[in-house]
Amino acid sequence: MIKSVLHMFYPNINEIIRILETGPRQQERTINLAKGDIQAVCRMARETFMNESMCLDISTPICIVGDLHGQFEDLLRIFKNKGSPPHQRYLFLGDYVDRGKNSVETLTLLLCYKIKYPETVYLLRGNHESPDLNMTYGFFDECKRRYSTKLWKSFVDCYCCMPVAAIISNRVFCCHGGLSPSLTSIDQINSIQRPTDIPETGVLCDLLWSDPDRSYGWNKSTRGVSWVFGSDVVDKFLVRNDFDLICRAHQVVEDGYEFFAKRQLVTIFSAPNYCGVFDNAGATMYIDCNLIITFDIYQGRALRRTSIPDAVISGVKRLARSLNSSLSRESSLNR
């Protein structure tokens, strides 16, 4: 009796990781784990998140991953290429669920790694870590069809406690969406109380929903939520906080990564052939101990690596001025 009670609260994390990293069996698209084990993982991960700040301080080296949206095979490809934790350190920028077919596997594996290696794996919340969006874009239905609505509620209770921003080596500001006109100090992020839903306005909403745009200043977003912000806003934010780069996700970009504002902001999207509809590549961004950036690009089943040897982030010299001239083309971000 005692053994069964302990198992209910402390699942075998190593075994769950092994099963998930092995991948689905041939001709099967999903991996069926015990519902009680997944619920216990959610509880344990929730406690881990609550022990972290809302804005994380992270050192290099680090591999940054953008939207995954339930594309579990692509997550496994990233681990195969870059190395699984703890051999590689990771910062994920959110949107683990919805739209893809394997949101349960994707989020469960990441939560397991967060529990096992809390200072190696960092998970930020995306705008799709939201009950309202889950109802519309698939995660609720996936949980209900494969397990139960109670399991979905366990995931919700967990991701409502996730951090929403990170600062890498005091130079790179990371979040899922973008900046906020209400954000005047990083301390505002750390003052956000958890657990929390995503409000319709304000700093938390904007960090998860806003987008860069070629317009000047702040303008209402065509998404119907939050704002779009111009390169002038990026400039002011970086100067005010003594940062060199903003790294965010939230938008599909053709090559998996895309620069904005004279390469002072970069969008990372890590789900190639998004939803089986888009012809986009996926990408991850690696920052080494010397603050040199490398992109790994995933197109279909192929992998291409792009190094930026001159992209050394420095408190004296802005990243925008030190990027390799081969990246002189600045692409617009699609909405």
GROMACS .gro file of C-alpha atoms in nm:
model
  335
    1MET     CA    1   0.000   0.000   0.000
    2ILE     CA    2   0.280   0.240   0.093
    3LYS     CA    3   0.463   0.158  -0.229
    4SER     CA    4   0.160   0.235  -0.445
    5VAL     CA    5   0.101   0.568  -0.269
    6LEU     CA    6   0.464   0.669  -0.322
    7HIS     CA    7   0.444   0.573  -0.688
    8MET     CA    8   0.137   0.792  -0.726
    9PHE     CA    9   0.332   1.097  -0.613
   10TYR     CA   10   0.678   1.010  -0.746
   11PRO     CA   11   0.668   0.856  -1.093
   12ASN     CA   12   0.977   0.703  -1.248
   13ILE     CA   13   1.097   1.010  -1.438
   14ASN     CA   14   1.387   0.822  -1.596
   15GLU     CA   15   1.155   0.557  -1.736
   16ILE     CA   16   0.912   0.814  -1.875
   17ILE     CA   17   1.200   0.995  -2.047
   18ARG     CA   18   1.328   0.665  -2.189
   19ILE     CA   19   0.986   0.572  -2.328
   20LEU     CA   20   0.928   0.915  -2.481
   21GLU     CA   21   1.274   0.952  -2.632
   22THR     CA   22   1.240   0.607  -2.790
   23GLY     CA   23   0.950   0.753  -2.986
   24PRO     CA   24   0.624   0.596  -3.107
   25ARG     CA   25   0.625   0.236  -3.226
   26GLN     CA   26   0.608   0.170  -3.597
   27GLN     CA   27   0.271   0.260  -3.748
   28GLU     CA   28   0.171   0.431  -3.422
   29ARG     CA   29   0.149   0.809  -3.389
   30THR     CA   30   0.123   0.842  -3.012
   31ILE     CA   31   0.288   0.710  -2.697
   32ASN     CA   32   0.050   0.602  -2.424
   33LEU     CA   33   0.175   0.677  -2.075
   34ALA     CA   34  -0.016   0.617  -1.753
   35LYS     CA   35  -0.243   0.912  -1.678
   36GLY     CA   36  -0.143   0.910  -1.312
   37ASP     CA   37   0.223   0.936  -1.402
   38ILE     CA   38   0.163   1.238  -1.627
   39GLN     CA   39  -0.045   1.408  -1.358
   40ALA     CA   40   0.232   1.351  -1.105
   41VAL     CA   41   0.484   1.497  -1.351
   42CYS     CA   42   0.265   1.807  -1.381
   43ARG     CA   43   0.251   1.848  -1.003
   44MET     CA   44   0.626   1.809  -0.964
   45ALA     CA   45   0.704   2.048  -1.249
   46ARG     CA   46   0.462   2.303  -1.105
   47GLU     CA   47   0.659   2.305  -0.779
   48THR     CA   48   0.982   2.347  -0.974
   49PHE     CA   49   0.843   2.646  -1.164
   50MET     CA   50   0.721   2.808  -0.844
   51ASN     CA   51   1.076   2.797  -0.709
   52GLU     CA   52   1.197   3.006  -1.003
   53SER     CA   53   1.161   3.376  -1.075
   54MET     CA   54   0.917   3.495  -1.339
   55CYS     CA   55   1.218   3.641  -1.522
   56LEU     CA   56   1.504   3.392  -1.520
   57ASP     CA   57   1.875   3.473  -1.509
   58ILE     CA   58   2.052   3.220  -1.731
   59SER     CA   59   2.418   3.175  -1.819
   60THR     CA   60   2.574   3.048  -2.141
   61PRO     CA   61   2.618   2.813  -2.318
   62ILE     CA   62   2.251   2.769  -2.406
   63CYS     CA   63   2.043   2.640  -2.698
   64ILE     CA   64   1.724   2.838  -2.759
   65VAL     CA   65   1.417   2.668  -2.905
   66GLY     CA   66   1.107   2.843  -3.040
   67ASP     CA   67   0.752   2.722  -3.104
   68LEU     CA   68   0.704   2.344  -3.123
   69HIS     CA   69   0.324   2.316  -3.123
   70GLY     CA   70   0.306   1.945  -3.055
   71GLN     CA   71   0.550   1.847  -3.331
   72PHE     CA   72   0.711   1.586  -3.109
   73GLU     CA   73   0.929   1.427  -3.376
   74ASP     CA   74   1.091   1.763  -3.439
   75LEU     CA   75   1.169   1.799  -3.068
   76LEU     CA   76   1.337   1.458  -3.079
   77ARG     CA   77   1.534   1.569  -3.385
   78ILE     CA   78   1.662   1.871  -3.195
   79PHE     CA   79   1.773   1.651  -2.906
   80LYS     CA   80   1.940   1.407  -3.146
   81ASN     CA   81   2.128   1.689  -3.317
   82LYS     CA   82   2.219   1.911  -3.022
   83GLY     CA   83   2.221   1.648  -2.747
   84SER     CA   84   1.967   1.563  -2.478
   85PRO     CA   85   1.986   1.718  -2.132
   86PRO     CA   86   2.211   1.731  -1.935
   87HIS     CA   87   2.464   1.718  -2.220
   88GLN     CA   88   2.307   2.031  -2.368
   89ARG     CA   89   2.144   2.322  -2.187
   90TYR     CA   90   1.814   2.451  -2.326
   91LEU     CA   91   1.583   2.750  -2.308
   92PHE     CA   92   1.241   2.688  -2.464
   93LEU     CA   93   1.036   2.996  -2.555
   94GLY     CA   94   0.688   2.846  -2.521
   95ASP     CA   95   0.401   2.721  -2.738
   96TYR     CA   96   0.459   2.353  -2.670
   97VAL     CA   97   0.099   2.257  -2.740
   98ASP     CA   98  -0.193   2.305  -2.982
   99ARG     CA   99  -0.220   2.239  -3.355
  100GLY     CA  100   0.029   1.950  -3.364
  101LYS     CA  101  -0.069   1.587  -3.305
  102ASN     CA  102   0.156   1.510  -3.009
  103SER     CA  103   0.120   1.794  -2.761
  104VAL     CA  104   0.094   1.551  -2.468
  105GLU     CA  105   0.426   1.385  -2.550
  106THR     CA  106   0.598   1.715  -2.625
  107LEU     CA  107   0.505   1.890  -2.301
  108THR     CA  108   0.543   1.578  -2.084
  109LEU     CA  109   0.899   1.513  -2.201
  110LEU     CA  110   0.999   1.875  -2.143
  111LEU     CA  111   0.843   1.874  -1.796
  112CYS     CA  112   1.030   1.553  -1.710
  113TYR     CA  113   1.358   1.709  -1.814
  114LYS     CA  114   1.273   2.022  -1.615
  115ILE     CA  115   1.215   1.811  -1.305
  116LYS     CA  116   1.533   1.607  -1.349
  117TYR     CA  117   1.762   1.891  -1.460
  118PRO     CA  118   1.611   2.217  -1.330
  119GLU     CA  119   1.929   2.418  -1.395
  120THR     CA  120   1.985   2.271  -1.741
  121VAL     CA  121   1.637   2.300  -1.893
  122TYR     CA  122   1.433   2.622  -1.878
  123LEU     CA  123   1.075   2.651  -2.002
  124LEU     CA  124   0.900   2.982  -2.067
  125ARG     CA  125   0.528   3.017  -2.113
  126GLY     CA  126   0.386   3.093  -2.457
  127ASN     CA  127   0.049   3.239  -2.548
  128HIS     CA  128  -0.079   2.887  -2.629
  129GLU     CA  129  -0.016   2.779  -2.272
  130SER     CA  130  -0.366   2.911  -2.215
  131PRO     CA  131  -0.695   2.731  -2.140
  132ASP     CA  132  -0.886   2.952  -2.383
  133LEU     CA  133  -0.657   2.877  -2.677
  134ASN     CA  134  -0.638   2.507  -2.589
  135MET     CA  135  -1.014   2.485  -2.630
  136THR     CA  136  -0.990   2.615  -2.985
  137TYR     CA  137  -0.659   2.486  -3.119
  138GLY     CA  138  -0.650   2.124  -3.014
  139PHE     CA  139  -0.474   2.052  -2.685
  140PHE     CA  140  -0.796   2.022  -2.486
  141ASP     CA  141  -0.942   1.785  -2.745
  142GLU     CA  142  -0.623   1.578  -2.756
  143CYS     CA  143  -0.622   1.532  -2.377
  144LYS     CA  144  -0.994   1.455  -2.369
  145ARG     CA  145  -0.973   1.203  -2.656
  146ARG     CA  146  -0.664   1.021  -2.532
  147TYR     CA  147  -0.702   1.055  -2.154
  148SER     CA  148  -0.951   1.285  -1.981
  149THR     CA  149  -1.032   1.648  -1.918
  150LYS     CA  150  -0.879   1.603  -1.571
  151LEU     CA  151  -0.541   1.543  -1.730
  152TRP     CA  152  -0.575   1.862  -1.931
  153LYS     CA  153  -0.656   2.048  -1.610
  154SER     CA  154  -0.333   1.910  -1.458
  155PHE     CA  155  -0.137   2.055  -1.749
  156VAL     CA  156  -0.317   2.389  -1.707
  157ASP     CA  157  -0.238   2.402  -1.335
  158CYS     CA  158   0.126   2.342  -1.426
  159TYR     CA  159   0.179   2.586  -1.711
  160CYS     CA  160  -0.001   2.866  -1.527
  161CYS     CA  161   0.309   2.872  -1.304
  162MET     CA  162   0.573   2.889  -1.579
  163PRO     CA  163   0.817   3.182  -1.599
  164VAL     CA  164   0.755   3.425  -1.884
  165ALA     CA  165   1.095   3.582  -1.954
  166ALA     CA  166   1.467   3.517  -1.928
  167ILE     CA  167   1.789   3.718  -1.943
  168ILE     CA  168   2.096   3.539  -2.079
  169SER     CA  169   2.435   3.652  -1.944
  170ASN     CA  170   2.289   3.999  -1.878
  171ARG     CA  171   2.289   4.068  -2.254
  172VAL     CA  172   1.996   3.888  -2.421
  173PHE     CA  173   1.631   3.938  -2.325
  174CYS     CA  174   1.405   3.643  -2.410
  175CYS     CA  175   1.029   3.597  -2.407
  176HIS     CA  176   0.768   3.429  -2.622
  177GLY     CA  177   0.601   3.729  -2.783
  178GLY     CA  178   0.760   4.067  -2.739
  179LEU     CA  179   0.772   4.398  -2.557
  180SER     CA  180   0.501   4.590  -2.374
  181PRO     CA  181   0.425   4.964  -2.356
  182SER     CA  182   0.353   4.904  -1.987
  183LEU     CA  183   0.693   4.747  -1.916
  184THR     CA  184   0.923   5.005  -1.760
  185SER     CA  185   1.132   4.775  -1.540
  186ILE     CA  186   1.229   4.407  -1.535
  187ASP     CA  187   1.116   4.409  -1.173
  188GLN     CA  188   0.758   4.434  -1.301
  189ILE     CA  189   0.792   4.087  -1.451
  190ASN     CA  190   0.915   3.935  -1.126
  191SER     CA  191   0.626   4.096  -0.939
  192ILE     CA  192   0.365   3.899  -1.138
  193GLN     CA  193   0.196   3.655  -0.902
  194ARG     CA  194   0.145   3.289  -0.988
  195PRO     CA  195  -0.050   3.081  -1.072
  196THR     CA  196  -0.206   3.315  -1.324
  197ASP     CA  197  -0.421   3.319  -1.633
  198ILE     CA  198  -0.312   3.536  -1.923
  199PRO     CA  199  -0.497   3.870  -1.894
  200GLU     CA  200  -0.638   4.050  -2.197
  201THR     CA  201  -0.410   4.352  -2.148
  202GLY     CA  202  -0.096   4.451  -1.964
  203VAL     CA  203   0.264   4.336  -1.928
  204LEU     CA  204   0.198   3.962  -1.903
  205CYS     CA  205  -0.034   3.965  -2.203
  206ASP     CA  206   0.214   4.161  -2.415
  207LEU     CA  207   0.516   3.947  -2.326
  208LEU     CA  208   0.327   3.649  -2.470
  209TRP     CA  209   0.135   3.816  -2.755
  210SER     CA  210   0.305   4.123  -2.903
  211ASP     CA  211   0.494   4.130  -3.236
  212PRO     CA  212   0.762   4.344  -3.403
  213ASP     CA  213   0.639   4.546  -3.700
  214ARG     CA  214   0.778   4.790  -3.958
  215SER     CA  215   0.551   5.065  -3.828
  216TYR     CA  216   0.680   5.331  -3.589
  217GLY     CA  217   0.614   5.314  -3.216
  218TRP     CA  218   0.322   5.119  -3.072
  219ASN     CA  219   0.015   5.018  -3.271
  220LYS     CA  220  -0.275   4.784  -3.208
  221SER     CA  221  -0.212   4.430  -3.332
  222THR     CA  222  -0.418   4.280  -3.614
  223ARG     CA  223  -0.436   3.967  -3.398
  224GLY     CA  224  -0.697   4.150  -3.193
  225VAL     CA  225  -0.480   4.111  -2.883
  226SER     CA  226  -0.187   4.320  -2.758
  227TRP     CA  227   0.038   4.543  -2.971
  228VAL     CA  228   0.291   4.561  -3.250
  229PHE     CA  229   0.608   4.763  -3.194
  230GLY     CA  230   0.860   4.927  -3.424
  231SER     CA  231   1.238   4.920  -3.438
  232ASP     CA  232   1.246   5.246  -3.242
  233VAL     CA  233   1.083   5.067  -2.949
  234VAL     CA  234   1.346   4.794  -2.971
  235ASP     CA  235   1.626   5.054  -2.968
  236LYS     CA  236   1.491   5.228  -2.659
  237PHE     CA  237   1.433   4.902  -2.469
  238LEU     CA  238   1.786   4.777  -2.533
  239VAL     CA  239   1.948   5.106  -2.435
  240ARG     CA  240   1.735   5.147  -2.122
  241ASN     CA  241   1.816   4.796  -1.996
  242ASP     CA  242   2.171   4.768  -2.134
  243PHE     CA  243   2.084   4.461  -2.343
  244ASP     CA  244   2.219   4.372  -2.686
  245LEU     CA  245   1.952   4.146  -2.831
  246ILE     CA  246   1.587   4.047  -2.795
  247CYS     CA  247   1.515   3.681  -2.871
  248ARG     CA  248   1.152   3.576  -2.915
  249ALA     CA  249   0.930   3.324  -3.097
  250HIS     CA  250   0.554   3.345  -3.169
  251GLN     CA  251   0.564   3.384  -3.550
  252VAL     CA  252   0.628   3.146  -3.839
  253VAL     CA  253   0.936   3.261  -4.031
  254GLU     CA  254   1.049   3.106  -4.357
  255ASP     CA  255   1.405   3.015  -4.259
  256GLY     CA  256   1.330   2.925  -3.896
  257TYR     CA  257   1.497   3.244  -3.774
  258GLU     CA  258   1.466   3.604  -3.884
  259PHE     CA  259   1.622   3.933  -3.777
  260PHE     CA  260   1.450   4.266  -3.723
  261ALA     CA  261   1.553   4.619  -3.623
  262LYS     CA  262   1.906   4.607  -3.765
  263ARG     CA  263   1.956   4.261  -3.616
  264GLN     CA  264   1.877   4.373  -3.263
  265LEU     CA  265   1.580   4.133  -3.244
  266VAL     CA  266   1.558   3.775  -3.367
  267THR     CA  267   1.255   3.548  -3.406
  268ILE     CA  268   1.308   3.173  -3.358
  269PHE     CA  269   1.052   2.921  -3.482
  270SER     CA  270   1.137   2.553  -3.433
  271ALA     CA  271   0.849   2.365  -3.600
  272PRO     CA  272   0.942   2.294  -3.967
  273ASN     CA  273   0.664   2.238  -4.220
  274TYR     CA  274   0.433   2.388  -3.959
  275CYS     CA  275   0.105   2.195  -3.932
  276GLY     CA  276   0.196   2.017  -4.255
  277VAL     CA  277   0.078   2.328  -4.440
  278PHE     CA  278   0.364   2.581  -4.432
  279ASP     CA  279   0.685   2.529  -4.627
  280ASN     CA  280   0.896   2.683  -4.352
  281ALA     CA  281   1.217   2.561  -4.197
  282GLY     CA  282   1.260   2.530  -3.823
  283ALA     CA  283   1.562   2.660  -3.634
  284THR     CA  284   1.735   2.667  -3.298
  285MET     CA  285   1.983   2.931  -3.182
  286TYR     CA  286   2.293   2.842  -2.983
  287ILE     CA  287   2.491   3.093  -2.777
  288ASP     CA  288   2.829   2.964  -2.662
  289CYS     CA  289   3.041   3.069  -2.365
  290ASN     CA  290   3.201   3.345  -2.572
  291LEU     CA  291   2.857   3.473  -2.670
  292ILE     CA  292   2.897   3.361  -3.030
  293ILE     CA  293   2.573   3.268  -3.206
  294THR     CA  294   2.511   2.965  -3.427
  295PHE     CA  295   2.183   2.866  -3.593
  296ASP     CA  296   2.082   2.509  -3.674
  297ILE     CA  297   1.819   2.500  -3.948
  298TYR     CA  298   1.580   2.206  -3.990
  299GLN     CA  299   1.414   2.175  -4.331
  300GLY     CA  300   1.205   1.864  -4.383
  301ARG     CA  301   1.437   1.584  -4.279
  302ALA     CA  302   1.753   1.780  -4.363
  303LEU     CA  303   1.971   1.986  -4.131
  304ARG     CA  304   2.180   2.289  -4.216
  305ARG     CA  305   2.404   2.482  -3.977
  306THR     CA  306   2.472   2.853  -4.010
  307SER     CA  307   2.747   3.008  -3.798
  308ILE     CA  308   2.782   3.377  -3.723
  309PRO     CA  309   3.146   3.395  -3.612
  310ASP     CA  310   3.141   3.770  -3.564
  311ALA     CA  311   2.823   3.778  -3.359
  312VAL     CA  312   2.999   3.828  -3.028
  313ILE     CA  313   2.769   3.996  -2.782
  314SER     CA  314   2.949   4.259  -2.582
  315GLY     CA  315   2.846   4.518  -2.330
  316VAL     CA  316   3.062   4.766  -2.520
  317LYS     CA  317   2.975   4.682  -2.878
  318ARG     CA  318   2.617   4.618  -2.985
  319LEU     CA  319   2.529   4.287  -3.146
  320ALA     CA  320   2.373   4.478  -3.433
  321ARG     CA  321   2.715   4.615  -3.524
  322SER     CA  322   2.906   4.290  -3.483
  323LEU     CA  323   2.700   4.051  -3.693
  324ASN     CA  324   2.867   3.907  -3.998
  325SER     CA  325   2.808   4.116  -4.309
  326SER     CA  326   2.678   3.806  -4.486
  327LEU     CA  327   2.358   3.857  -4.290
  328SER     CA  328   2.306   4.208  -4.419
  329ARG     CA  329   1.965   4.122  -4.564
  330GLU     CA  330   1.694   4.210  -4.316
  331SER     CA  331   1.369   4.022  -4.368
  332SER     CA  332   1.029   4.145  -4.269
  333LEU     CA  333   0.836   3.944  -4.013
  334ASN     CA  334   0.512   3.796  -4.133
  335ARG     CA  335   0.222   3.820  -3.899
   0.00000   0.00000   0.00000
